[in-house]
PDB file of C-alpha atoms in Angstrom:
ATOM      1  CA  MET A   1    -144.078 -32.857 -10.418  1.00 69.00           C
ATOM      2  CA  ASN A   2    -142.624 -30.633 -13.148  1.00 75.00           C
ATOM      3  CA  VAL A   3    -139.613 -32.197 -13.656  1.00 77.00           C
ATOM      4  CA  GLN A   4    -138.933 -33.290 -17.272  1.00 82.00           C
ATOM      5  CA  SER A   5    -138.625 -37.232 -17.472  1.00 83.00           C
ATOM      6  CA  GLU A   6    -134.974 -37.233 -19.178  1.00 85.00           C
ATOM      7  CA  HIS A   7    -134.423 -35.969 -16.005  1.00 88.00           C
ATOM      8  CA  LEU A   8    -135.544 -39.341 -14.445  1.00 89.00           C
ATOM      9  CA  MET A   9    -133.570 -41.038 -17.653  1.00 89.00           C
ATOM     10  CA  ILE A  10    -130.427 -39.177 -16.258  1.00 89.00           C
ATOM     11  CA  LEU A  11    -130.745 -40.449 -12.671  1.00 92.00           C
ATOM     12  CA  ALA A  12    -131.995 -43.958 -13.548  1.00 92.00           C
ATOM     13  CA  ALA A  13    -128.475 -43.954 -16.044  1.00 92.00           C
ATOM     14  CA  VAL A  14    -126.268 -42.185 -12.973  1.00 91.00           C
ATOM     15  CA  LEU A  15    -127.108 -45.176 -11.063  1.00 93.00           C
ATOM     16  CA  PHE A  16    -127.069 -47.865 -13.573  1.00 93.00           C
ATOM     17  CA  ALA A  17    -123.487 -46.804 -13.788  1.00 92.00           C
ATOM     18  CA  ILE A  18    -122.495 -46.611 -10.316  1.00 92.00           C
ATOM     19  CA  GLY A  19    -124.212 -50.235  -9.994  1.00 91.00           C
ATOM     20  CA  VAL A  20    -121.466 -51.667 -13.113  1.00 91.00           C
ATOM     21  CA  LEU A  21    -118.544 -49.198 -11.315  1.00 90.00           C
ATOM     22  CA  GLY A  22    -119.254 -51.300  -7.916  1.00 90.00           C
ATOM     23  CA  PHE A  23    -120.434 -55.064 -10.092  1.00 89.00           C
ATOM     24  CA  LEU A  24    -116.776 -54.494 -11.148  1.00 88.00           C
ATOM     25  CA  ILE A  25    -114.245 -53.276  -8.638  1.00 87.00           C
ATOM     26  CA  ARG A  26    -115.913 -55.181  -5.459  1.00 86.00           C
ATOM     27  CA  ARG A  27    -114.491 -58.588  -4.506  1.00 85.00           C
ATOM     28  CA  ASN A  28    -117.111 -59.498  -1.738  1.00 88.00           C
ATOM     29  CA  VAL A  29    -120.215 -61.253  -3.559  1.00 90.00           C
ATOM     30  CA  ILE A  30    -122.657 -60.034  -1.576  1.00 91.00           C
ATOM     31  CA  VAL A  31    -121.814 -56.437  -2.246  1.00 92.00           C
ATOM     32  CA  VAL A  32    -121.556 -57.514  -6.305  1.00 92.00           C
ATOM     33  CA  LEU A  33    -125.542 -58.702  -5.741  1.00 93.00           C
ATOM     34  CA  MET A  34    -126.367 -55.615  -4.091  1.00 93.00           C
ATOM     35  CA  CYS A  35    -124.572 -53.494  -7.056  1.00 94.00           C
ATOM     36  CA  ILE A  36    -127.254 -56.277  -9.136  1.00 94.00           C
ATOM     37  CA  GLU A  37    -130.083 -54.551  -7.022  1.00 93.00           C
ATOM     38  CA  LEU A  38    -129.200 -51.193  -7.509  1.00 93.00           C
ATOM     39  CA  MET A  39    -129.145 -51.792 -11.913  1.00 94.00           C
ATOM     40  CA  LEU A  40    -132.341 -53.598 -11.728  1.00 94.00           C
ATOM     41  CA  ASN A  41    -133.565 -50.537  -9.840  1.00 94.00           C
ATOM     42  CA  ALA A  42    -132.604 -48.152 -12.392  1.00 94.00           C
ATOM     43  CA  ALA A  43    -134.079 -49.943 -14.685  1.00 94.00           C
ATOM     44  CA  ASN A  44    -137.125 -49.432 -12.595  1.00 93.00           C
ATOM     45  CA  LEU A  45    -136.826 -45.898 -12.624  1.00 93.00           C
ATOM     46  CA  THR A  46    -136.184 -46.278 -16.714  1.00 93.00           C
ATOM     47  CA  PHE A  47    -139.526 -47.697 -17.078  1.00 92.00           C
ATOM     48  CA  LEU A  48    -141.730 -45.761 -15.061  1.00 91.00           C
ATOM     49  CA  ALA A  49    -139.989 -42.789 -16.492  1.00 90.00           C
ATOM     50  CA  ALA A  50    -140.780 -43.999 -20.193  1.00 90.00           C
ATOM     51  CA  SER A  51    -144.003 -44.572 -18.842  1.00 89.00           C
ATOM     52  CA  ARG A  52    -144.108 -41.060 -17.962  1.00 87.00           C
ATOM     53  CA  GLN A  53    -143.296 -39.591 -21.116  1.00 85.00           C
ATOM     54  CA  HIS A  54    -145.781 -41.421 -23.152  1.00 84.00           C
ATOM     55  CA  SER A  55    -148.567 -41.150 -21.093  1.00 77.00           C
ATOM     56  CA  GLY A  56    -150.568 -37.888 -22.417  1.00 71.00           C
ATOM     57  CA  PRO A  57    -153.522 -36.035 -20.684  1.00 70.00           C
ATOM     58  CA  GLU A  58    -155.873 -38.623 -22.652  1.00 67.00           C
ATOM     59  CA  GLY A  59    -154.556 -41.545 -20.670  1.00 69.00           C
ATOM     60  CA  THR A  60    -151.958 -43.325 -19.096  1.00 74.00           C
ATOM     61  CA  ASN A  61    -149.693 -45.663 -20.422  1.00 81.00           C
ATOM     62  CA  LEU A  62    -149.567 -48.510 -17.749  1.00 85.00           C
ATOM     63  CA  VAL A  63    -146.746 -50.748 -19.736  1.00 88.00           C
ATOM     64  CA  GLY A  64    -143.610 -49.053 -17.624  1.00 88.00           C
ATOM     65  CA  PRO A  65    -145.677 -49.609 -14.305  1.00 90.00           C
ATOM     66  CA  VAL A  66    -146.513 -53.362 -15.384  1.00 92.00           C
ATOM     67  CA  PHE A  67    -143.081 -53.706 -16.188  1.00 93.00           C
ATOM     68  CA  ALA A  68    -141.847 -52.360 -13.162  1.00 92.00           C
ATOM     69  CA  ILE A  69    -143.535 -54.833 -11.127  1.00 92.00           C
ATOM     70  CA  PHE A  70    -141.727 -57.979 -13.273  1.00 94.00           C
ATOM     71  CA  VAL A  71    -138.683 -56.462 -12.350  1.00 94.00           C
ATOM     72  CA  ILE A  72    -139.721 -56.102  -9.071  1.00 93.00           C
ATOM     73  CA  ALA A  73    -140.832 -60.284  -8.284  1.00 93.00           C
ATOM     74  CA  ILE A  74    -137.729 -61.500 -10.654  1.00 93.00           C
ATOM     75  CA  ALA A  75    -134.798 -59.473  -7.916  1.00 93.00           C
ATOM     76  CA  ALA A  76    -136.445 -60.462  -5.356  1.00 92.00           C
ATOM     77  CA  ALA A  77    -136.093 -64.043  -6.976  1.00 93.00           C
ATOM     78  CA  GLU A  78    -132.279 -63.444  -7.908  1.00 93.00           C
ATOM     79  CA  ALA A  79    -131.328 -62.110  -4.775  1.00 93.00           C
ATOM     80  CA  ALA A  80    -132.773 -64.977  -2.778  1.00 92.00           C
ATOM     81  CA  VAL A  81    -131.415 -67.232  -5.260  1.00 93.00           C
ATOM     82  CA  GLY A  82    -127.936 -65.157  -5.438  1.00 92.00           C
ATOM     83  CA  LEU A  83    -127.694 -65.007  -1.582  1.00 91.00           C
ATOM     84  CA  ALA A  84    -128.341 -68.579  -0.991  1.00 90.00           C
ATOM     85  CA  LEU A  85    -125.551 -69.821  -3.150  1.00 89.00           C
ATOM     86  CA  ILE A  86    -123.671 -67.190  -1.462  1.00 89.00           C
ATOM     87  CA  ILE A  87    -124.595 -69.482   1.644  1.00 87.00           C
ATOM     88  CA  ALA A  88    -123.011 -72.636  -0.261  1.00 86.00           C
ATOM     89  CA  LEU A  89    -119.939 -70.534  -1.190  1.00 86.00           C
ATOM     90  CA  PHE A  90    -119.774 -69.636   2.603  1.00 86.00           C
ATOM     91  CA  ARG A  91    -120.189 -73.476   4.131  1.00 84.00           C
ATOM     92  CA  LEU A  92    -117.285 -74.619   1.022  1.00 81.00           C
ATOM     93  CA  ARG A  93    -115.031 -71.865   1.738  1.00 80.00           C
ATOM     94  CA  GLN A  94    -115.445 -69.873   4.816  1.00 80.00           C
ATOM     95  CA  THR A  95    -115.618 -66.723   2.837  1.00 79.00           C
ATOM     96  CA  THR A  96    -117.285 -64.507   0.498  1.00 80.00           C
ATOM     97  CA  GLU A  97    -114.613 -63.302  -2.038  1.00 82.00           C
ATOM     98  CA  ALA A  98    -115.020 -63.892  -5.074  1.00 79.00           C
ATOM     99  CA  ASP A  99    -111.234 -63.948  -6.363  1.00 78.00           C
ATOM    100  CA  SER A 100    -111.018 -67.382  -3.871  1.00 78.00           C
ATOM    101  CA  VAL A 101    -112.996 -69.368  -6.426  1.00 78.00           C
ATOM    102  CA  GLN A 102    -110.940 -69.914  -9.561  1.00 76.00           C
ATOM    103  CA  GLU A 103    -111.907 -73.167 -10.153  1.00 76.00           C
ATOM    104  CA  MET A 104    -113.650 -72.788 -13.290  1.00 72.00           C
ATOM    105  CA  GLU A 105    -110.518 -71.008 -14.811  1.00 67.00           C
ATOM    106  CA  GLY A 106    -108.927 -74.241 -15.792  1.00 53.00           C
TER     107      GLY A 106
ATOM    108  CA  MET B   1    -141.258 -27.689  -3.900  1.00 74.00           C
ATOM    109  CA  ALA B   2    -142.088 -30.981  -5.259  1.00 79.00           C
ATOM    110  CA  GLU B   3    -139.363 -30.337  -7.700  1.00 84.00           C
ATOM    111  CA  VAL B   4    -136.824 -29.365  -5.188  1.00 88.00           C
ATOM    112  CA  SER B   5    -137.555 -32.282  -2.944  1.00 88.00           C
ATOM    113  CA  PHE B   6    -137.093 -34.211  -6.484  1.00 89.00           C
ATOM    114  CA  TYR B   7    -133.426 -32.920  -7.238  1.00 91.00           C
ATOM    115  CA  ALA B   8    -132.446 -33.116  -3.452  1.00 91.00           C
ATOM    116  CA  LEU B   9    -133.890 -36.694  -3.072  1.00 91.00           C
ATOM    117  CA  ALA B  10    -131.737 -37.771  -6.330  1.00 92.00           C
ATOM    118  CA  ALA B  11    -128.690 -36.283  -5.358  1.00 93.00           C
ATOM    119  CA  LEU B  12    -129.057 -38.846  -2.004  1.00 93.00           C
ATOM    120  CA  ALA B  13    -130.045 -41.160  -4.254  1.00 93.00           C
ATOM    121  CA  VAL B  14    -126.807 -41.477  -5.858  1.00 93.00           C
ATOM    122  CA  LEU B  15    -124.811 -40.370  -2.538  1.00 93.00           C
ATOM    123  CA  PHE B  16    -126.454 -43.475  -0.575  1.00 93.00           C
ATOM    124  CA  ALA B  17    -125.412 -45.538  -4.153  1.00 93.00           C
ATOM    125  CA  MET B  18    -121.915 -44.186  -3.510  1.00 92.00           C
ATOM    126  CA  GLY B  19    -121.566 -45.560  -0.515  1.00 92.00           C
ATOM    127  CA  VAL B  20    -122.813 -48.979  -1.392  1.00 91.00           C
ATOM    128  CA  VAL B  21    -120.064 -48.941  -3.073  1.00 91.00           C
ATOM    129  CA  LEU B  22    -117.419 -47.760  -1.476  1.00 90.00           C
ATOM    130  CA  ALA B  23    -118.180 -49.023   2.006  1.00 88.00           C
ATOM    131  CA  ARG B  24    -116.018 -51.042   3.614  1.00 85.00           C
ATOM    132  CA  SER B  25    -118.049 -53.575   5.261  1.00 86.00           C
ATOM    133  CA  PRO B  26    -120.815 -55.256   3.967  1.00 88.00           C
ATOM    134  CA  MET B  27    -123.311 -54.298   6.797  1.00 88.00           C
ATOM    135  CA  MET B  28    -122.611 -50.589   5.484  1.00 89.00           C
ATOM    136  CA  SER B  29    -123.233 -51.314   1.820  1.00 91.00           C
ATOM    137  CA  VAL B  30    -126.654 -52.853   3.252  1.00 92.00           C
ATOM    138  CA  LEU B  31    -127.686 -49.809   5.129  1.00 92.00           C
ATOM    139  CA  ASN B  32    -126.595 -47.378   1.868  1.00 93.00           C
ATOM    140  CA  LEU B  33    -128.427 -49.631  -0.669  1.00 93.00           C
ATOM    141  CA  LEU B  34    -131.591 -49.070   1.451  1.00 93.00           C
ATOM    142  CA  GLY B  35    -131.367 -45.668   2.111  1.00 92.00           C
ATOM    143  CA  THR B  36    -130.859 -46.081  -2.195  1.00 93.00           C
ATOM    144  CA  PHE B  37    -134.098 -47.634  -2.086  1.00 94.00           C
ATOM    145  CA  PHE B  38    -136.020 -45.152  -0.044  1.00 93.00           C
ATOM    146  CA  CYS B  39    -135.016 -41.973  -2.040  1.00 93.00           C
ATOM    147  CA  LEU B  40    -136.320 -43.921  -4.818  1.00 93.00           C
ATOM    148  CA  ALA B  41    -139.275 -45.228  -3.480  1.00 93.00           C
ATOM    149  CA  THR B  42    -140.156 -41.639  -2.396  1.00 92.00           C
ATOM    150  CA  ILE B  43    -139.401 -40.205  -6.163  1.00 92.00           C
ATOM    151  CA  TYR B  44    -141.596 -42.966  -7.222  1.00 91.00           C
ATOM    152  CA  LEU B  45    -144.210 -41.164  -5.369  1.00 89.00           C
ATOM    153  CA  LEU B  46    -143.401 -37.529  -6.341  1.00 88.00           C
ATOM    154  CA  ALA B  47    -143.956 -38.780  -9.887  1.00 87.00           C
ATOM    155  CA  GLY B  48    -146.771 -40.515  -9.188  1.00 84.00           C
ATOM    156  CA  PHE B  49    -146.297 -43.984  -9.914  1.00 87.00           C
ATOM    157  CA  GLN B  50    -147.886 -44.722  -5.648  1.00 87.00           C
ATOM    158  CA  PHE B  51    -148.466 -48.422  -6.487  1.00 89.00           C
ATOM    159  CA  ILE B  52    -144.878 -48.723  -7.303  1.00 91.00           C
ATOM    160  CA  ALA B  53    -143.381 -47.392  -4.438  1.00 92.00           C
ATOM    161  CA  ALA B  54    -145.497 -49.470  -2.339  1.00 91.00           C
ATOM    162  CA  ALA B  55    -144.106 -52.315  -3.790  1.00 91.00           C
ATOM    163  CA  GLN B  56    -140.732 -50.484  -3.671  1.00 91.00           C
ATOM    164  CA  ILE B  57    -140.934 -50.217   0.091  1.00 92.00           C
ATOM    165  CA  LEU B  58    -142.728 -53.403   0.534  1.00 92.00           C
ATOM    166  CA  VAL B  59    -140.160 -55.473  -1.141  1.00 91.00           C
ATOM    167  CA  TYR B  60    -137.582 -53.646  -1.771  1.00 90.00           C
ATOM    168  CA  GLY B  61    -137.008 -52.139   1.679  1.00 88.00           C
ATOM    169  CA  GLY B  62    -138.949 -55.086   3.672  1.00 89.00           C
ATOM    170  CA  ALA B  63    -137.982 -58.322   1.709  1.00 90.00           C
ATOM    171  CA  ILE B  64    -134.725 -58.039   0.160  1.00 91.00           C
ATOM    172  CA  MET B  65    -132.906 -55.682   2.382  1.00 91.00           C
ATOM    173  CA  VAL B  66    -134.117 -58.706   5.427  1.00 90.00           C
ATOM    174  CA  LEU B  67    -132.452 -61.285   3.379  1.00 90.00           C
ATOM    175  CA  PHE B  68    -129.004 -59.403   2.753  1.00 91.00           C
ATOM    176  CA  LEU B  69    -129.164 -58.679   6.279  1.00 90.00           C
ATOM    177  CA  PHE B  70    -130.019 -61.765   7.776  1.00 89.00           C
ATOM    178  CA  VAL B  71    -127.102 -63.752   5.291  1.00 89.00           C
ATOM    179  CA  ILE B  72    -124.846 -60.975   6.640  1.00 88.00           C
ATOM    180  CA  MET B  73    -125.416 -61.501  10.231  1.00 88.00           C
ATOM    181  CA  LEU B  74    -126.460 -65.389   9.998  1.00 85.00           C
ATOM    182  CA  LEU B  75    -122.175 -65.252   7.847  1.00 84.00           C
ATOM    183  CA  ASN B  76    -121.173 -63.390  10.541  1.00 76.00           C
ATOM    184  CA  LEU B  77    -119.508 -61.037   7.906  1.00 66.00           C
ATOM    185  CA  ALA B  78    -119.792 -57.797   9.719  1.00 59.00           C
ATOM    186  CA  GLU B  79    -116.965 -58.353  11.454  1.00 60.00           C
ATOM    187  CA  LEU B  80    -115.033 -60.475   8.831  1.00 57.00           C
ATOM    188  CA  GLY B  81    -115.558 -57.381   6.298  1.00 51.00           C
ATOM    189  CA  VAL B  82    -114.160 -54.583   8.710  1.00 50.00           C
ATOM    190  CA  LYS B  83    -111.207 -57.297   9.841  1.00 49.00           C
ATOM    191  CA  ALA B  84    -110.505 -57.879   6.411  1.00 48.00           C
ATOM    192  CA  GLU B  85    -110.414 -54.037   4.885  1.00 46.00           C
ATOM    193  CA  SER B  86    -109.865 -51.910   7.668  1.00 43.00           C
ATOM    194  CA  GLY B  87    -109.627 -50.999  11.366  1.00 41.00           C
ATOM    195  CA  SER B  88    -112.070 -52.595  13.859  1.00 41.00           C
ATOM    196  CA  GLY B  89    -113.782 -49.853  15.522  1.00 43.00           C
ATOM    197  CA  LEU B  90    -115.479 -48.438  12.018  1.00 42.00           C
ATOM    198  CA  PHE B  91    -118.120 -49.967  11.957  1.00 44.00           C
ATOM    199  CA  LYS B  92    -119.654 -50.270  16.414  1.00 50.00           C
ATOM    200  CA  GLY B  93    -119.604 -46.545  16.909  1.00 60.00           C
ATOM    201  CA  THR B  94    -120.032 -45.068  12.741  1.00 66.00           C
ATOM    202  CA  GLY B  95    -122.084 -47.482  11.285  1.00 67.00           C
ATOM    203  CA  ALA B  96    -124.870 -47.683  14.484  1.00 65.00           C
ATOM    204  CA  LYS B  97    -124.720 -43.478  14.074  1.00 67.00           C
ATOM    205  CA  LEU B  98    -125.346 -43.555  10.877  1.00 75.00           C
ATOM    206  CA  GLY B  99    -127.578 -46.249  10.432  1.00 73.00           C
ATOM    207  CA  ALA B 100    -129.507 -43.897  12.849  1.00 68.00           C
ATOM    208  CA  ALA B 101    -129.242 -40.899  10.506  1.00 73.00           C
ATOM    209  CA  VAL B 102    -130.328 -42.674   7.118  1.00 78.00           C
ATOM    210  CA  ALA B 103    -133.661 -43.964   9.501  1.00 74.00           C
ATOM    211  CA  VAL B 104    -134.454 -40.566   9.848  1.00 71.00           C
ATOM    212  CA  ALA B 105    -133.064 -38.598   7.093  1.00 76.00           C
ATOM    213  CA  THR B 106    -135.599 -41.515   4.722  1.00 76.00           C
ATOM    214  CA  ALA B 107    -138.859 -40.617   7.512  1.00 72.00           C
ATOM    215  CA  LEU B 108    -137.897 -36.654   6.753  1.00 71.00           C
ATOM    216  CA  ALA B 109    -137.992 -37.057   2.869  1.00 75.00           C
ATOM    217  CA  LEU B 110    -141.133 -39.370   3.220  1.00 72.00           C
ATOM    218  CA  LEU B 111    -142.396 -36.973   5.509  1.00 67.00           C
ATOM    219  CA  ILE B 112    -141.769 -33.501   3.455  1.00 68.00           C
ATOM    220  CA  THR B 113    -143.001 -35.280   0.371  1.00 70.00           C
ATOM    221  CA  ALA B 114    -146.394 -36.256   1.228  1.00 65.00           C
ATOM    222  CA  THR B 115    -146.360 -33.150   2.923  1.00 61.00           C
ATOM    223  CA  ALA B 116    -145.454 -31.534  -0.554  1.00 64.00           C
ATOM    224  CA  ASP B 117    -147.012 -33.948  -2.908  1.00 62.00           C
ATOM    225  CA  SER B 118    -150.825 -33.593  -0.868  1.00 57.00           C
ATOM    226  CA  LEU B 119    -150.127 -29.556  -1.062  1.00 54.00           C
ATOM    227  CA  GLY B 120    -149.218 -29.571  -4.610  1.00 52.00           C
ATOM    228  CA  ARG B 121    -152.181 -31.642  -5.239  1.00 51.00           C
ATOM    229  CA  THR B 122    -154.909 -29.504  -3.766  1.00 43.00           C
ATOM    230  CA  ALA B 123    -153.539 -26.188  -4.612  1.00 40.00           C
ATOM    231  CA  VAL B 124    -151.883 -26.562  -8.502  1.00 39.00           C
ATOM    232  CA  ARG B 125    -152.927 -29.505 -10.542  1.00 43.00           C
ATOM    233  CA  GLN B 126    -155.903 -31.403 -10.565  1.00 42.00           C
ATOM    234  CA  ARG B 127    -155.143 -34.608 -11.573  1.00 47.00           C
ATOM    235  CA  PRO B 128    -157.450 -37.414 -11.499  1.00 47.00           C
ATOM    236  CA  GLU B 129    -155.939 -40.039  -9.553  1.00 46.00           C
ATOM    237  CA  GLY B 130    -152.639 -39.814  -9.797  1.00 56.00           C
ATOM    238  CA  ILE B 131    -150.944 -41.736 -13.310  1.00 59.00           C
ATOM    239  CA  ASP B 132    -150.845 -45.097 -11.707  1.00 64.00           C
ATOM    240  CA  ASP B 133    -154.772 -46.146 -11.494  1.00 76.00           C
ATOM    241  CA  LEU B 134    -154.407 -50.044  -9.581  1.00 82.00           C
ATOM    242  CA  GLU B 135    -157.547 -50.814 -11.322  1.00 84.00           C
ATOM    243  CA  GLY B 136    -155.982 -50.389 -14.865  1.00 84.00           C
ATOM    244  CA  ILE B 137    -152.818 -52.141 -13.979  1.00 86.00           C
ATOM    245  CA  ALA B 138    -154.662 -55.157 -12.332  1.00 88.00           C
ATOM    246  CA  ALA B 139    -156.673 -54.694 -16.126  1.00 87.00           C
ATOM    247  CA  GLU B 140    -152.940 -54.760 -17.804  1.00 86.00           C
ATOM    248  CA  LEU B 141    -151.416 -57.742 -15.494  1.00 88.00           C
ATOM    249  CA  PHE B 142    -154.751 -60.073 -15.669  1.00 90.00           C
ATOM    250  CA  GLY B 143    -155.859 -59.056 -19.502  1.00 88.00           C
ATOM    251  CA  ARG B 144    -152.535 -58.296 -22.614  1.00 89.00           C
ATOM    252  CA  TYR B 145    -149.988 -59.471 -19.722  1.00 92.00           C
ATOM    253  CA  GLY B 146    -150.970 -62.470 -18.271  1.00 91.00           C
ATOM    254  CA  LEU B 147    -148.722 -64.801 -19.463  1.00 93.00           C
ATOM    255  CA  PRO B 148    -145.519 -63.004 -18.411  1.00 92.00           C
ATOM    256  CA  PHE B 149    -147.690 -62.850 -15.286  1.00 92.00           C
ATOM    257  CA  GLU B 150    -147.910 -66.466 -14.729  1.00 93.00           C
ATOM    258  CA  ALA B 151    -144.589 -66.943 -15.962  1.00 94.00           C
ATOM    259  CA  ILE B 152    -143.161 -64.936 -12.944  1.00 94.00           C
ATOM    260  CA  SER B 153    -145.321 -66.612 -10.543  1.00 93.00           C
ATOM    261  CA  VAL B 154    -143.950 -70.460 -11.959  1.00 95.00           C
ATOM    262  CA  LEU B 155    -140.770 -68.445 -11.828  1.00 94.00           C
ATOM    263  CA  LEU B 156    -141.076 -67.521  -7.711  1.00 94.00           C
ATOM    264  CA  LEU B 157    -142.251 -71.261  -7.055  1.00 95.00           C
ATOM    265  CA  ALA B 158    -139.118 -72.393  -8.852  1.00 95.00           C
ATOM    266  CA  THR B 159    -136.499 -69.928  -7.048  1.00 94.00           C
ATOM    267  CA  MET B 160    -138.237 -71.296  -3.994  1.00 93.00           C
ATOM    268  CA  VAL B 161    -137.400 -74.887  -4.880  1.00 93.00           C
ATOM    269  CA  ALA B 162    -133.980 -74.118  -5.759  1.00 92.00           C
ATOM    270  CA  VAL B 163    -133.725 -72.191  -3.002  1.00 91.00           C
ATOM    271  CA  VAL B 164    -134.265 -74.685  -0.610  1.00 90.00           C
ATOM    272  CA  MET B 165    -132.207 -76.686  -2.744  1.00 88.00           C
ATOM    273  CA  LEU B 166    -129.143 -75.419  -2.462  1.00 86.00           C
ATOM    274  CA  ALA B 167    -129.504 -74.873   1.441  1.00 79.00           C
ATOM    275  CA  LYS B 168    -130.003 -78.628   1.833  1.00 79.00           C
ATOM    276  CA  ARG B 169    -127.611 -79.991  -0.473  1.00 61.00           C
ATOM    277  CA  GLN B 170    -124.613 -78.664   1.164  1.00 53.00           C
ATOM    278  CA  ARG B 171    -125.203 -79.816   4.675  1.00 51.00           C
ATOM    279  CA  ARG B 172    -126.434 -82.942   3.499  1.00 50.00           C
ATOM    280  CA  ALA B 173    -122.664 -83.441   1.259  1.00 51.00           C
ATOM    281  CA  GLY B 174    -120.520 -82.074   4.447  1.00 50.00           C
ATOM    282  CA  ASP B 175    -122.438 -84.717   6.952  1.00 53.00           C
ATOM    283  CA  SER B 176    -120.810 -88.052   6.146  1.00 51.00           C
ATOM    284  CA  PRO B 177    -117.169 -86.955   5.955  1.00 50.00           C
ATOM    285  CA  ALA B 178    -117.166 -85.111   9.354  1.00 47.00           C
ATOM    286  CA  PRO B 179    -120.213 -85.049  11.161  1.00 45.00           C
ATOM    287  CA  THR B 180    -120.205 -82.563  13.742  1.00 47.00           C
ATOM    288  CA  PRO B 181    -120.889 -83.212  17.424  1.00 47.00           C
ATOM    289  CA  SER B 182    -124.628 -82.135  17.742  1.00 47.00           C
ATOM    290  CA  ALA B 183    -125.770 -82.952  13.894  1.00 45.00           C
ATOM    291  CA  PRO B 184    -126.442 -87.008  14.553  1.00 46.00           C
ATOM    292  CA  ALA B 185    -128.548 -86.239  17.537  1.00 45.00           C
ATOM    293  CA  LYS B 186    -131.257 -83.796  16.091  1.00 44.00           C
ATOM    294  CA  GLU B 187    -131.336 -86.119  13.033  1.00 45.00           C
ATOM    295  CA  GLN B 188    -132.471 -88.983  15.308  1.00 45.00           C
ATOM    296  CA  GLY B 189    -134.704 -86.469  17.093  1.00 43.00           C
ATOM    297  CA  ARG B 190    -136.329 -86.051  13.847  1.00 42.00           C
TER     298      ARG B 190
END
């Protein structure tokens, strides 16, 4: 594939922006969690694009893939904890709307 | 050929990501997110990161998606979300059709890319093993990045314990004031 690595990074930036948008405008906590996953995916794509840019014919840069593996593992852990929190919230309130949880506001 | 499929997949990934944000019910959001993950996995494959593509499909497309779907179905959020935000007929017909379309499109994209990639590799490029050689990644993981790797394993263990605690605590707290009729019998049975 002869696509420039910058184009991969632009795609990652667009996906990250969409994730931030959804994180900000959606009220359902499950969708907010999905937007976080989207942002983590964009970060992964950036890692891989940077690794692709920095690997030449003499050798390949493996830092990007290694950190992508780390990000994937952390994303899995984050999704598990987030969904457990959502289940706990649903048991408490019978809702997943973020606006209905306002105790910390004081 | 690979370039064309990259730009098509990039556009598709952005469309699916917009779908995640704009979909009315959480179920549609999850299906769109699955589409995004598959598009990204195919892009990784095109860019030469075969192992990361496999991990993406296994971990994101397999494990995390199953978690999301399981929670949404457990909490019955598909109906709740549709009822709260729009008409009730949305999910039944269109959702099933769009889900099928997502599945078909991703399978098609994977097939096309695999074909294009193998054609390009045999005909034009002479790449030794692809960018993503597993031996190198393993050497990095267990050599220079051994400590972060072990930290990740500890993190996963802590996550497992935390999730069990989070899922259990509410049930015990809710038991004492208002026990459900079936819960005490179950507890005695254990």
